[in-house]
Amino acid sequence: MDEDDPTDLTAIRRRLIEHIGTGAVRVTQHAQQEMAEEAFAYDDVVHALAAGEIIENYPEHRRGACCLFSGITPLGRPVHVVCTTTKAVLILITIYEPKPPKWVTPTQRRIPQ
């Protein structure tokens, strides 16, 4: 698949790792605020991203292709990161700890009743 294909999860993961390795990462103000509120360190988030998995992909998002990563920090804390998937720089958009009532487990959403 094409390197910029927003549906190719293998290519998305490869680009994410490349961006992290070269430092081509930008954290939005919103994500910075969430990191501070939830006491996540940048290095912990990057570690979780590098070892994590894509659990939702949004290739047609109105603001541009992005996805939801789920990972675990070095201290064992689950973290979710919404980030871009086709830009020249990895942009971290949203960062939070997945917990009830929205999440049953770090990778399973609660089914709306």
PDB file of C-alpha atoms in Angstrom:
ATOM      1  CA  MET A   1       0.000   0.000   0.000  1.00  0.00           C
ATOM      2  CA  ASP A   2       1.002   3.595  -0.489  1.00  0.00           C
ATOM      3  CA  GLU A   3       3.017   5.190   2.342  1.00  0.00           C
ATOM      4  CA  ASP A   4       0.326   7.879   2.762  1.00  0.00           C
ATOM      5  CA  ASP A   5      -2.613   5.456   2.716  1.00  0.00           C
ATOM      6  CA  PRO A   6      -4.619   6.343   5.857  1.00  0.00           C
ATOM      7  CA  THR A   7      -6.080   2.823   5.982  1.00  0.00           C
ATOM      8  CA  ASP A   8      -2.766   0.917   5.995  1.00  0.00           C
ATOM      9  CA  LEU A   9      -2.256   0.236   9.718  1.00  0.00           C
ATOM     10  CA  THR A  10       1.209  -1.247   9.193  1.00  0.00           C
ATOM     11  CA  ALA A  11       2.375   1.906   7.381  1.00  0.00           C
ATOM     12  CA  ILE A  12       0.772   4.128  10.030  1.00  0.00           C
ATOM     13  CA  ARG A  13       2.630   2.281  12.794  1.00  0.00           C
ATOM     14  CA  ARG A  14       5.921   2.420  10.848  1.00  0.00           C
ATOM     15  CA  ARG A  15       5.562   6.202  10.331  1.00  0.00           C
ATOM     16  CA  LEU A  16       4.724   6.703  13.997  1.00  0.00           C
ATOM     17  CA  ILE A  17       7.896   4.872  15.065  1.00  0.00           C
ATOM     18  CA  GLU A  18       9.953   6.871  12.536  1.00  0.00           C
ATOM     19  CA  HIS A  19       8.527  10.169  13.789  1.00  0.00           C
ATOM     20  CA  ILE A  20       9.244   9.259  17.402  1.00  0.00           C
ATOM     21  CA  GLY A  21      12.785   8.165  16.489  1.00  0.00           C
ATOM     22  CA  THR A  22      13.562  11.425  14.698  1.00  0.00           C
ATOM     23  CA  GLY A  23      11.769  13.630  17.224  1.00  0.00           C
ATOM     24  CA  ALA A  24       9.210  14.746  14.628  1.00  0.00           C
ATOM     25  CA  VAL A  25       6.469  14.962  17.249  1.00  0.00           C
ATOM     26  CA  ARG A  26       4.263  17.906  18.169  1.00  0.00           C
ATOM     27  CA  VAL A  27       1.918  18.012  21.144  1.00  0.00           C
ATOM     28  CA  THR A  28      -1.165  20.199  20.810  1.00  0.00           C
ATOM     29  CA  GLN A  29      -2.081  22.575  23.607  1.00  0.00           C
ATOM     30  CA  HIS A  30      -5.143  20.430  24.306  1.00  0.00           C
ATOM     31  CA  ALA A  31      -2.979  17.302  24.685  1.00  0.00           C
ATOM     32  CA  GLN A  32      -0.515  19.191  26.904  1.00  0.00           C
ATOM     33  CA  GLN A  33      -3.376  20.216  29.190  1.00  0.00           C
ATOM     34  CA  GLU A  34      -4.658  16.643  29.344  1.00  0.00           C
ATOM     35  CA  MET A  35      -1.175  15.316  30.120  1.00  0.00           C
ATOM     36  CA  ALA A  36      -0.859  17.787  32.990  1.00  0.00           C
ATOM     37  CA  GLU A  37      -4.352  17.049  34.344  1.00  0.00           C
ATOM     38  CA  GLU A  38      -3.810  13.282  34.201  1.00  0.00           C
ATOM     39  CA  ALA A  39      -0.149  13.418  35.331  1.00  0.00           C
ATOM     40  CA  PHE A  40       1.358  11.806  32.221  1.00  0.00           C
ATOM     41  CA  ALA A  41       4.983  12.624  31.392  1.00  0.00           C
ATOM     42  CA  TYR A  42       5.845  13.117  27.721  1.00  0.00           C
ATOM     43  CA  ASP A  43       8.438  10.314  27.786  1.00  0.00           C
ATOM     44  CA  ASP A  44       5.866   7.914  29.235  1.00  0.00           C
ATOM     45  CA  VAL A  45       3.366   8.777  26.502  1.00  0.00           C
ATOM     46  CA  VAL A  46       5.970   8.293  23.759  1.00  0.00           C
ATOM     47  CA  HIS A  47       7.005   4.959  25.281  1.00  0.00           C
ATOM     48  CA  ALA A  48       3.367   3.817  25.347  1.00  0.00           C
ATOM     49  CA  LEU A  49       2.882   4.914  21.739  1.00  0.00           C
ATOM     50  CA  ALA A  50       5.967   3.097  20.505  1.00  0.00           C
ATOM     51  CA  ALA A  51       4.884  -0.164  22.141  1.00  0.00           C
ATOM     52  CA  GLY A  52       1.132   0.317  21.748  1.00  0.00           C
ATOM     53  CA  GLU A  53      -1.474  -0.679  19.220  1.00  0.00           C
ATOM     54  CA  ILE A  54      -3.971   1.070  16.977  1.00  0.00           C
ATOM     55  CA  ILE A  55      -7.430   0.310  18.336  1.00  0.00           C
ATOM     56  CA  GLU A  56      -9.446   2.697  16.159  1.00  0.00           C
ATOM     57  CA  ASN A  57      -8.604   4.310  12.825  1.00  0.00           C
ATOM     58  CA  TYR A  58     -10.327   7.430  11.503  1.00  0.00           C
ATOM     59  CA  PRO A  59      -9.014   7.828   7.920  1.00  0.00           C
ATOM     60  CA  GLU A  60     -11.893  10.112   6.892  1.00  0.00           C
ATOM     61  CA  HIS A  61     -11.943  12.378   9.956  1.00  0.00           C
ATOM     62  CA  ARG A  62     -13.087  15.916   9.099  1.00  0.00           C
ATOM     63  CA  ARG A  63      -9.857  17.401  10.487  1.00  0.00           C
ATOM     64  CA  GLY A  64      -7.604  14.871   8.784  1.00  0.00           C
ATOM     65  CA  ALA A  65      -6.695  11.222   9.079  1.00  0.00           C
ATOM     66  CA  CYS A  66      -5.965  10.169  12.657  1.00  0.00           C
ATOM     67  CA  CYS A  67      -6.151   7.127  14.900  1.00  0.00           C
ATOM     68  CA  LEU A  68      -6.524   6.061  18.511  1.00  0.00           C
ATOM     69  CA  PHE A  69      -3.538   4.261  20.036  1.00  0.00           C
ATOM     70  CA  SER A  70      -3.702   2.288  23.239  1.00  0.00           C
ATOM     71  CA  GLY A  71      -0.528   1.675  25.194  1.00  0.00           C
ATOM     72  CA  ILE A  72       0.955   1.160  28.630  1.00  0.00           C
ATOM     73  CA  THR A  73       3.419   3.523  30.316  1.00  0.00           C
ATOM     74  CA  PRO A  74       6.633   2.126  31.866  1.00  0.00           C
ATOM     75  CA  LEU A  75       4.837   2.196  35.242  1.00  0.00           C
ATOM     76  CA  GLY A  76       2.003   0.040  33.855  1.00  0.00           C
ATOM     77  CA  ARG A  77      -0.579   2.782  33.456  1.00  0.00           C
ATOM     78  CA  PRO A  78      -2.881   2.544  30.404  1.00  0.00           C
ATOM     79  CA  VAL A  79      -2.969   5.551  28.109  1.00  0.00           C
ATOM     80  CA  HIS A  80      -4.850   6.477  24.944  1.00  0.00           C
ATOM     81  CA  VAL A  81      -3.434   8.857  22.361  1.00  0.00           C
ATOM     82  CA  VAL A  82      -5.276  10.257  19.372  1.00  0.00           C
ATOM     83  CA  CYS A  83      -2.715  11.305  16.771  1.00  0.00           C
ATOM     84  CA  THR A  84      -2.378  12.161  13.111  1.00  0.00           C
ATOM     85  CA  THR A  85      -1.499   9.419  10.647  1.00  0.00           C
ATOM     86  CA  THR A  86      -0.453  11.066   7.363  1.00  0.00           C
ATOM     87  CA  LYS A  87       1.365  14.287   8.282  1.00  0.00           C
ATOM     88  CA  ALA A  88       5.116  14.922   8.038  1.00  0.00           C
ATOM     89  CA  VAL A  89       5.095  15.417  11.823  1.00  0.00           C
ATOM     90  CA  LEU A  90       3.282  13.213  14.325  1.00  0.00           C
ATOM     91  CA  ILE A  91       0.747  15.426  16.087  1.00  0.00           C
ATOM     92  CA  LEU A  92      -0.553  14.233  19.452  1.00  0.00           C
ATOM     93  CA  ILE A  93      -4.109  15.554  19.647  1.00  0.00           C
ATOM     94  CA  THR A  94      -5.656  13.964  22.724  1.00  0.00           C
ATOM     95  CA  ILE A  95      -4.101  12.034  25.626  1.00  0.00           C
ATOM     96  CA  TYR A  96      -6.043  10.400  28.443  1.00  0.00           C
ATOM     97  CA  GLU A  97      -6.302   7.363  30.684  1.00  0.00           C
ATOM     98  CA  PRO A  98      -9.118   5.081  29.493  1.00  0.00           C
ATOM     99  CA  LYS A  99     -11.518   4.377  32.338  1.00  0.00           C
ATOM    100  CA  PRO A 100     -15.177   3.736  33.082  1.00  0.00           C
ATOM    101  CA  PRO A 101     -17.796   4.654  32.222  1.00  0.00           C
ATOM    102  CA  LYS A 102     -16.578   5.014  28.607  1.00  0.00           C
ATOM    103  CA  TRP A 103     -14.117   2.099  28.668  1.00  0.00           C
ATOM    104  CA  VAL A 104     -14.618  -1.430  30.025  1.00  0.00           C
ATOM    105  CA  THR A 105     -10.916  -2.225  29.493  1.00  0.00           C
ATOM    106  CA  PRO A 106      -8.157  -0.098  27.943  1.00  0.00           C
ATOM    107  CA  THR A 107      -9.061  -1.508  24.517  1.00  0.00           C
ATOM    108  CA  GLN A 108     -12.820  -2.121  24.802  1.00  0.00           C
ATOM    109  CA  ARG A 109     -15.434   0.641  24.726  1.00  0.00           C
ATOM    110  CA  ARG A 110     -18.570   0.298  26.784  1.00  0.00           C
ATOM    111  CA  ILE A 111     -21.496  -0.478  24.490  1.00  0.00           C
ATOM    112  CA  PRO A 112     -24.112   2.294  24.695  1.00  0.00           C
ATOM    113  CA  GLN A 113     -27.398   1.099  26.140  1.00  0.00           C
TER     114      GLN A 113
END
